[in-house]
Each structure stands twice: as C-alpha cells, then as structure tokens.
JSON list of N, CA and C in Angstrom, two decimals:
[
{"chain": "A", "resi": 1, "resn": "MET", "atom": "N", "xyz": [0.85, -1.18, 0.00]},
{"chain": "A", "resi": 1, "resn": "MET", "atom": "CA", "xyz": [0.00, 0.00, 0.00]},
{"chain": "A", "resi": 1, "resn": "MET", "atom": "C", "xyz": [0.89, 1.24, 0.00]},
{"chain": "A", "resi": 2, "resn": "ALA", "atom": "N", "xyz": [0.56, 2.21, -0.79]},
{"chain": "A", "resi": 2, "resn": "ALA", "atom": "CA", "xyz": [1.34, 3.44, -0.89]},
{"chain": "A", "resi": 2, "resn": "ALA", "atom": "C", "xyz": [1.23, 4.23, 0.41]},
{"chain": "A", "resi": 3, "resn": "ASP", "atom": "N", "xyz": [2.35, 4.88, 0.75]},
{"chain": "A", "resi": 3, "resn": "ASP", "atom": "CA", "xyz": [2.36, 5.64, 2.00]},
{"chain": "A", "resi": 3, "resn": "ASP", "atom": "C", "xyz": [2.19, 7.14, 1.78]},
{"chain": "A", "resi": 4, "resn": "GLY", "atom": "N", "xyz": [2.04, 7.59, 0.53]},
{"chain": "A", "resi": 4, "resn": "GLY", "atom": "CA", "xyz": [1.85, 9.01, 0.23]},
{"chain": "A", "resi": 4, "resn": "GLY", "atom": "C", "xyz": [3.14, 9.80, 0.19]},
{"chain": "A", "resi": 5, "resn": "HIS", "atom": "N", "xyz": [4.28, 9.11, 0.33]},
{"chain": "A", "resi": 5, "resn": "HIS", "atom": "CA", "xyz": [5.57, 9.80, 0.33]},
{"chain": "A", "resi": 5, "resn": "HIS", "atom": "C", "xyz": [6.51, 9.20, -0.70]},
{"chain": "A", "resi": 6, "resn": "GLY", "atom": "N", "xyz": [5.97, 8.65, -1.78]},
{"chain": "A", "resi": 6, "resn": "GLY", "atom": "CA", "xyz": [6.79, 8.08, -2.82]},
{"chain": "A", "resi": 6, "resn": "GLY", "atom": "C", "xyz": [7.30, 6.70, -2.50]},
{"chain": "A", "resi": 7, "resn": "GLY", "atom": "N", "xyz": [6.73, 6.06, -1.51]},
{"chain": "A", "resi": 7, "resn": "GLY", "atom": "CA", "xyz": [7.20, 4.74, -1.15]},
{"chain": "A", "resi": 7, "resn": "GLY", "atom": "C", "xyz": [6.07, 3.78, -0.91]},
{"chain": "A", "resi": 8, "resn": "LEU", "atom": "N", "xyz": [6.42, 2.55, -0.71]},
{"chain": "A", "resi": 8, "resn": "LEU", "atom": "CA", "xyz": [5.46, 1.50, -0.42]},
{"chain": "A", "resi": 8, "resn": "LEU", "atom": "C", "xyz": [5.79, 0.98, 0.97]},
{"chain": "A", "resi": 9, "resn": "GLY", "atom": "N", "xyz": [5.05, 1.41, 1.97]},
{"chain": "A", "resi": 9, "resn": "GLY", "atom": "CA", "xyz": [5.36, 1.04, 3.35]},
{"chain": "A", "resi": 9, "resn": "GLY", "atom": "C", "xyz": [6.72, 1.60, 3.72]},
{"chain": "A", "resi": 10, "resn": "GLY", "atom": "N", "xyz": [7.65, 0.75, 4.12]},
{"chain": "A", "resi": 10, "resn": "GLY", "atom": "CA", "xyz": [9.00, 1.19, 4.48]},
{"chain": "A", "resi": 10, "resn": "GLY", "atom": "C", "xyz": [9.93, 1.29, 3.29]},
{"chain": "A", "resi": 11, "resn": "LEU", "atom": "N", "xyz": [9.49, 0.83, 2.12]},
{"chain": "A", "resi": 11, "resn": "LEU", "atom": "CA", "xyz": [10.32, 0.85, 0.92]},
{"chain": "A", "resi": 11, "resn": "LEU", "atom": "C", "xyz": [10.18, 2.20, 0.21]},
{"chain": "A", "resi": 12, "resn": "ARG", "atom": "N", "xyz": [11.29, 2.85, -0.04]},
{"chain": "A", "resi": 12, "resn": "ARG", "atom": "CA", "xyz": [11.27, 4.13, -0.77]},
{"chain": "A", "resi": 12, "resn": "ARG", "atom": "C", "xyz": [11.48, 3.87, -2.25]},
{"chain": "A", "resi": 13, "resn": "VAL", "atom": "N", "xyz": [10.71, 4.56, -3.06]},
{"chain": "A", "resi": 13, "resn": "VAL", "atom": "CA", "xyz": [10.80, 4.42, -4.50]},
{"chain": "A", "resi": 13, "resn": "VAL", "atom": "C", "xyz": [11.15, 5.78, -5.08]},
{"chain": "A", "resi": 14, "resn": "LEU", "atom": "N", "xyz": [12.24, 5.86, -5.82]},
{"chain": "A", "resi": 14, "resn": "LEU", "atom": "CA", "xyz": [12.61, 7.11, -6.47]},
{"chain": "A", "resi": 14, "resn": "LEU", "atom": "C", "xyz": [12.05, 7.10, -7.88]},
{"chain": "A", "resi": 15, "resn": "LEU", "atom": "N", "xyz": [11.27, 8.11, -8.19]},
{"chain": "A", "resi": 15, "resn": "LEU", "atom": "CA", "xyz": [10.66, 8.22, -9.50]},
{"chain": "A", "resi": 15, "resn": "LEU", "atom": "C", "xyz": [11.33, 9.33, -10.29]},
{"chain": "A", "resi": 16, "resn": "PRO", "atom": "N", "xyz": [11.63, 9.08, -11.57]},
{"chain": "A", "resi": 16, "resn": "PRO", "atom": "CA", "xyz": [12.23, 10.14, -12.38]},
{"chain": "A", "resi": 16, "resn": "PRO", "atom": "C", "xyz": [11.21, 11.24, -12.66]},
{"chain": "A", "resi": 17, "resn": "ALA", "atom": "N", "xyz": [11.72, 12.46, -12.79]},
{"chain": "A", "resi": 17, "resn": "ALA", "atom": "CA", "xyz": [10.83, 13.57, -13.15]},
{"chain": "A", "resi": 17, "resn": "ALA", "atom": "C", "xyz": [10.38, 13.40, -14.58]},
{"chain": "A", "resi": 18, "resn": "GLY", "atom": "N", "xyz": [9.21, 13.86, -14.87]},
{"chain": "A", "resi": 18, "resn": "GLY", "atom": "CA", "xyz": [8.73, 13.81, -16.24]},
{"chain": "A", "resi": 18, "resn": "GLY", "atom": "C", "xyz": [7.32, 13.29, -16.35]},
{"chain": "A", "resi": 19, "resn": "TYR", "atom": "N", "xyz": [7.00, 12.81, -17.52]},
{"chain": "A", "resi": 19, "resn": "TYR", "atom": "CA", "xyz": [5.65, 12.36, -17.84]},
{"chain": "A", "resi": 19, "resn": "TYR", "atom": "C", "xyz": [5.68, 10.90, -18.26]},
{"chain": "A", "resi": 20, "resn": "THR", "atom": "N", "xyz": [4.60, 10.19, -18.02]},
{"chain": "A", "resi": 20, "resn": "THR", "atom": "CA", "xyz": [4.50, 8.82, -18.50]},
{"chain": "A", "resi": 20, "resn": "THR", "atom": "C", "xyz": [4.33, 8.84, -20.01]},
{"chain": "A", "resi": 21, "resn": "ALA", "atom": "N", "xyz": [4.59, 7.70, -20.63]},
{"chain": "A", "resi": 21, "resn": "ALA", "atom": "CA", "xyz": [4.42, 7.60, -22.08]},
{"chain": "A", "resi": 21, "resn": "ALA", "atom": "C", "xyz": [2.98, 7.88, -22.48]},
{"chain": "A", "resi": 22, "resn": "ASP", "atom": "N", "xyz": [2.02, 7.42, -21.67]},
{"chain": "A", "resi": 22, "resn": "ASP", "atom": "CA", "xyz": [0.61, 7.67, -21.96]},
{"chain": "A", "resi": 22, "resn": "ASP", "atom": "C", "xyz": [0.28, 9.16, -21.89]},
{"chain": "A", "resi": 23, "resn": "ALA", "atom": "N", "xyz": [0.83, 9.84, -20.89]},
{"chain": "A", "resi": 23, "resn": "ALA", "atom": "CA", "xyz": [0.57, 11.28, -20.75]},
{"chain": "A", "resi": 23, "resn": "ALA", "atom": "C", "xyz": [1.17, 12.05, -21.92]},
{"chain": "A", "resi": 24, "resn": "ARG", "atom": "N", "xyz": [2.36, 11.66, -22.32]},
{"chain": "A", "resi": 24, "resn": "ARG", "atom": "CA", "xyz": [3.00, 12.34, -23.46]},
{"chain": "A", "resi": 24, "resn": "ARG", "atom": "C", "xyz": [2.22, 12.09, -24.74]},
{"chain": "A", "resi": 25, "resn": "ALA", "atom": "N", "xyz": [1.76, 10.85, -24.95]},
{"chain": "A", "resi": 25, "resn": "ALA", "atom": "CA", "xyz": [0.99, 10.54, -26.15]},
{"chain": "A", "resi": 25, "resn": "ALA", "atom": "C", "xyz": [-0.31, 11.32, -26.19]},
{"chain": "A", "resi": 26, "resn": "ARG", "atom": "N", "xyz": [-0.98, 11.42, -25.05]},
{"chain": "A", "resi": 26, "resn": "ARG", "atom": "CA", "xyz": [-2.26, 12.16, -24.99]},
{"chain": "A", "resi": 26, "resn": "ARG", "atom": "C", "xyz": [-2.02, 13.64, -25.26]},
{"chain": "A", "resi": 27, "resn": "ALA", "atom": "N", "xyz": [-0.99, 14.20, -24.64]},
{"chain": "A", "resi": 27, "resn": "ALA", "atom": "CA", "xyz": [-0.66, 15.62, -24.86]},
{"chain": "A", "resi": 27, "resn": "ALA", "atom": "C", "xyz": [-0.33, 15.86, -26.33]},
{"chain": "A", "resi": 28, "resn": "ASP", "atom": "N", "xyz": [0.42, 14.94, -26.94]},
{"chain": "A", "resi": 28, "resn": "ASP", "atom": "CA", "xyz": [0.75, 15.09, -28.36]},
{"chain": "A", "resi": 28, "resn": "ASP", "atom": "C", "xyz": [-0.51, 15.04, -29.21]},
{"chain": "A", "resi": 29, "resn": "SER", "atom": "N", "xyz": [-1.44, 14.15, -28.89]},
{"chain": "A", "resi": 29, "resn": "SER", "atom": "CA", "xyz": [-2.66, 14.04, -29.69]},
{"chain": "A", "resi": 29, "resn": "SER", "atom": "C", "xyz": [-3.53, 15.29, -29.58]},
{"chain": "A", "resi": 30, "resn": "LEU", "atom": "N", "xyz": [-3.39, 16.01, -28.47]},
{"chain": "A", "resi": 30, "resn": "LEU", "atom": "CA", "xyz": [-4.17, 17.24, -28.25]},
{"chain": "A", "resi": 30, "resn": "LEU", "atom": "C", "xyz": [-3.36, 18.51, -28.51]},
{"chain": "A", "resi": 31, "resn": "ALA", "atom": "N", "xyz": [-2.11, 18.35, -28.93]},
{"chain": "A", "resi": 31, "resn": "ALA", "atom": "CA", "xyz": [-1.19, 19.48, -29.17]},
{"chain": "A", "resi": 31, "resn": "ALA", "atom": "C", "xyz": [-1.01, 20.33, -27.93]},
{"chain": "A", "resi": 32, "resn": "VAL", "atom": "N", "xyz": [-0.92, 19.68, -26.76]},
{"chain": "A", "resi": 32, "resn": "VAL", "atom": "CA", "xyz": [-0.70, 20.37, -25.49]},
{"chain": "A", "resi": 32, "resn": "VAL", "atom": "C", "xyz": [0.80, 20.41, -25.22]},
{"chain": "A", "resi": 33, "resn": "PRO", "atom": "N", "xyz": [1.39, 21.59, -25.04]},
{"chain": "A", "resi": 33, "resn": "PRO", "atom": "CA", "xyz": [2.82, 21.66, -24.74]},
{"chain": "A", "resi": 33, "resn": "PRO", "atom": "C", "xyz": [3.13, 21.14, -23.34]},
{"chain": "A", "resi": 34, "resn": "LEU", "atom": "N", "xyz": [4.17, 20.32, -23.24]},
{"chain": "A", "resi": 34, "resn": "LEU", "atom": "CA", "xyz": [4.63, 19.80, -21.95]},
{"chain": "A", "resi": 34, "resn": "LEU", "atom": "C", "xyz": [6.04, 20.30, -21.68]},
{"chain": "A", "resi": 35, "resn": "PHE", "atom": "N", "xyz": [6.28, 20.70, -20.46]},
{"chain": "A", "resi": 35, "resn": "PHE", "atom": "CA", "xyz": [7.59, 21.18, -20.04]},
{"chain": "A", "resi": 35, "resn": "PHE", "atom": "C", "xyz": [7.99, 20.49, -18.75]},
{"chain": "A", "resi": 36, "resn": "VAL", "atom": "N", "xyz": [9.28, 20.42, -18.50]},
{"chain": "A", "resi": 36, "resn": "VAL", "atom": "CA", "xyz": [9.83, 20.03, -17.20]},
{"chain": "A", "resi": 36, "resn": "VAL", "atom": "C", "xyz": [10.74, 21.17, -16.77]},
{"chain": "A", "resi": 37, "resn": "LEU", "atom": "N", "xyz": [10.94, 21.29, -15.47]},
{"chain": "A", "resi": 37, "resn": "LEU", "atom": "CA", "xyz": [11.85, 22.30, -14.95]},
{"chain": "A", "resi": 37, "resn": "LEU", "atom": "C", "xyz": [13.21, 21.67, -14.69]},
{"chain": "A", "resi": 38, "resn": "ASP", "atom": "N", "xyz": [14.27, 22.33, -15.16]},
{"chain": "A", "resi": 38, "resn": "ASP", "atom": "CA", "xyz": [15.60, 21.82, -14.86]},
{"chain": "A", "resi": 38, "resn": "ASP", "atom": "C", "xyz": [15.99, 22.24, -13.44]},
{"chain": "A", "resi": 39, "resn": "LEU", "atom": "N", "xyz": [17.19, 21.93, -13.04]},
{"chain": "A", "resi": 39, "resn": "LEU", "atom": "CA", "xyz": [17.61, 22.20, -11.66]},
{"chain": "A", "resi": 39, "resn": "LEU", "atom": "C", "xyz": [17.67, 23.68, -11.33]},
{"chain": "A", "resi": 40, "resn": "THR", "atom": "N", "xyz": [17.73, 24.54, -12.35]},
{"chain": "A", "resi": 40, "resn": "THR", "atom": "CA", "xyz": [17.75, 25.98, -12.10]},
{"chain": "A", "resi": 40, "resn": "THR", "atom": "C", "xyz": [16.34, 26.58, -12.12]},
{"chain": "A", "resi": 41, "resn": "GLY", "atom": "N", "xyz": [15.34, 25.74, -12.42]},
{"chain": "A", "resi": 41, "resn": "GLY", "atom": "CA", "xyz": [13.97, 26.22, -12.49]},
{"chain": "A", "resi": 41, "resn": "GLY", "atom": "C", "xyz": [13.56, 26.70, -13.86]},
{"chain": "A", "resi": 42, "resn": "THR", "atom": "N", "xyz": [14.42, 26.47, -14.85]},
{"chain": "A", "resi": 42, "resn": "THR", "atom": "CA", "xyz": [14.12, 26.87, -16.22]},
{"chain": "A", "resi": 42, "resn": "THR", "atom": "C", "xyz": [13.27, 25.81, -16.89]},
{"chain": "A", "resi": 43, "resn": "PRO", "atom": "N", "xyz": [12.14, 26.20, -17.48]},
{"chain": "A", "resi": 43, "resn": "PRO", "atom": "CA", "xyz": [11.31, 25.20, -18.18]},
{"chain": "A", "resi": 43, "resn": "PRO", "atom": "C", "xyz": [12.00, 24.72, -19.45]},
{"chain": "A", "resi": 44, "resn": "ARG", "atom": "N", "xyz": [11.95, 23.41, -19.66]},
{"chain": "A", "resi": 44, "resn": "ARG", "atom": "CA", "xyz": [12.52, 22.78, -20.86]},
{"chain": "A", "resi": 44, "resn": "ARG", "atom": "C", "xyz": [11.41, 22.04, -21.59]},
{"chain": "A", "resi": 45, "resn": "PRO", "atom": "N", "xyz": [11.30, 22.23, -22.91]},
{"chain": "A", "resi": 45, "resn": "PRO", "atom": "CA", "xyz": [10.24, 21.56, -23.67]},
{"chain": "A", "resi": 45, "resn": "PRO", "atom": "C", "xyz": [10.44, 20.05, -23.68]},
{"chain": "A", "resi": 46, "resn": "VAL", "atom": "N", "xyz": [9.32, 19.33, -23.65]},
{"chain": "A", "resi": 46, "resn": "VAL", "atom": "CA", "xyz": [9.35, 17.87, -23.66]},
{"chain": "A", "resi": 46, "resn": "VAL", "atom": "C", "xyz": [8.82, 17.32, -24.98]},
{"chain": "A", "resi": 47, "resn": "ASN", "atom": "N", "xyz": [7.91, 18.05, -25.62]},
{"chain": "A", "resi": 47, "resn": "ASN", "atom": "CA", "xyz": [7.31, 17.54, -26.86]},
{"chain": "A", "resi": 47, "resn": "ASN", "atom": "C", "xyz": [7.33, 18.62, -27.94]},
{"chain": "A", "resi": 48, "resn": "ALA", "atom": "N", "xyz": [6.89, 18.23, -29.12]},
{"chain": "A", "resi": 48, "resn": "ALA", "atom": "CA", "xyz": [6.92, 19.16, -30.26]},
{"chain": "A", "resi": 48, "resn": "ALA", "atom": "C", "xyz": [6.06, 20.39, -30.03]},
{"chain": "A", "resi": 49, "resn": "ALA", "atom": "N", "xyz": [4.91, 20.22, -29.37]},
{"chain": "A", "resi": 49, "resn": "ALA", "atom": "CA", "xyz": [4.04, 21.38, -29.10]},
{"chain": "A", "resi": 49, "resn": "ALA", "atom": "C", "xyz": [4.76, 22.38, -28.19]},
{"chain": "A", "resi": 50, "resn": "ALA", "atom": "N", "xyz": [5.53, 21.89, -27.26]},
{"chain": "A", "resi": 50, "resn": "ALA", "atom": "CA", "xyz": [6.29, 22.77, -26.37]},
{"chain": "A", "resi": 50, "resn": "ALA", "atom": "C", "xyz": [7.40, 23.47, -27.14]},
{"chain": "A", "resi": 51, "resn": "GLU", "atom": "N", "xyz": [8.04, 22.75, -28.06]},
{"chain": "A", "resi": 51, "resn": "GLU", "atom": "CA", "xyz": [9.08, 23.36, -28.90]},
{"chain": "A", "resi": 51, "resn": "GLU", "atom": "C", "xyz": [8.48, 24.51, -29.72]},
{"chain": "A", "resi": 52, "resn": "ARG", "atom": "N", "xyz": [7.32, 24.26, -30.33]},
{"chain": "A", "resi": 52, "resn": "ARG", "atom": "CA", "xyz": [6.66, 25.30, -31.13]},
{"chain": "A", "resi": 52, "resn": "ARG", "atom": "C", "xyz": [6.26, 26.48, -30.24]},
{"chain": "A", "resi": 53, "resn": "PHE", "atom": "N", "xyz": [5.75, 26.20, -29.07]},
{"chain": "A", "resi": 53, "resn": "PHE", "atom": "CA", "xyz": [5.33, 27.25, -28.12]},
{"chain": "A", "resi": 53, "resn": "PHE", "atom": "C", "xyz": [6.52, 28.14, -27.78]},
{"chain": "A", "resi": 54, "resn": "GLY", "atom": "N", "xyz": [7.66, 27.53, -27.47]},
{"chain": "A", "resi": 54, "resn": "GLY", "atom": "CA", "xyz": [8.86, 28.28, -27.13]},
{"chain": "A", "resi": 54, "resn": "GLY", "atom": "C", "xyz": [9.44, 29.04, -28.32]},
{"chain": "A", "resi": 55, "resn": "ALA", "atom": "N", "xyz": [9.30, 28.47, -29.51]},
{"chain": "A", "resi": 55, "resn": "ALA", "atom": "CA", "xyz": [9.87, 29.09, -30.70]},
{"chain": "A", "resi": 55, "resn": "ALA", "atom": "C", "xyz": [9.16, 30.38, -31.07]},
{"chain": "A", "resi": 56, "resn": "ARG", "atom": "N", "xyz": [7.87, 30.47, -30.74]},
{"chain": "A", "resi": 56, "resn": "ARG", "atom": "CA", "xyz": [7.15, 31.70, -31.08]},
{"chain": "A", "resi": 56, "resn": "ARG", "atom": "C", "xyz": [7.29, 32.75, -29.99]},
{"chain": "A", "resi": 57, "resn": "GLY", "atom": "N", "xyz": [7.97, 32.41, -28.90]},
{"chain": "A", "resi": 57, "resn": "GLY", "atom": "CA", "xyz": [8.21, 33.40, -27.85]},
{"chain": "A", "resi": 57, "resn": "GLY", "atom": "C", "xyz": [6.99, 33.76, -27.04]},
{"chain": "A", "resi": 58, "resn": "ALA", "atom": "N", "xyz": [6.07, 32.83, -26.91]},
{"chain": "A", "resi": 58, "resn": "ALA", "atom": "CA", "xyz": [4.83, 33.11, -26.16]},
{"chain": "A", "resi": 58, "resn": "ALA", "atom": "C", "xyz": [5.07, 33.18, -24.68]}
]
C-alpha cells in the first residue's frame, strides 16, 4: 500500500521527473505543450508542441 511519500510502506521508490508515455501521447494528440523544470527552475520543452510554443516566444 502506498504511503503518500513516494514509497510502499517502508520501501522508498525514487521516480524520475517527467511524464508517462501515456501522458505524453495524450498531450501530443491534443497538441498540449509539456515542459519540465531543470535544476535551475528553467522550463525545458518535452514535446513538439512545447518546442513550437517556445519558438514563437509566447
């Protein structure tokens, strides 16, 4: 059972930052831009819609 802190009971699970493949596919199908924040807090594009969004300077 999940403990609400990224672990299962006493076992800690480290999850990578980002989106699941399903989330990315759905966002792509809807042309929704996805970003992740790097360690400095700068947003980085994850998909083509995000690349286009950043390219137009929005």
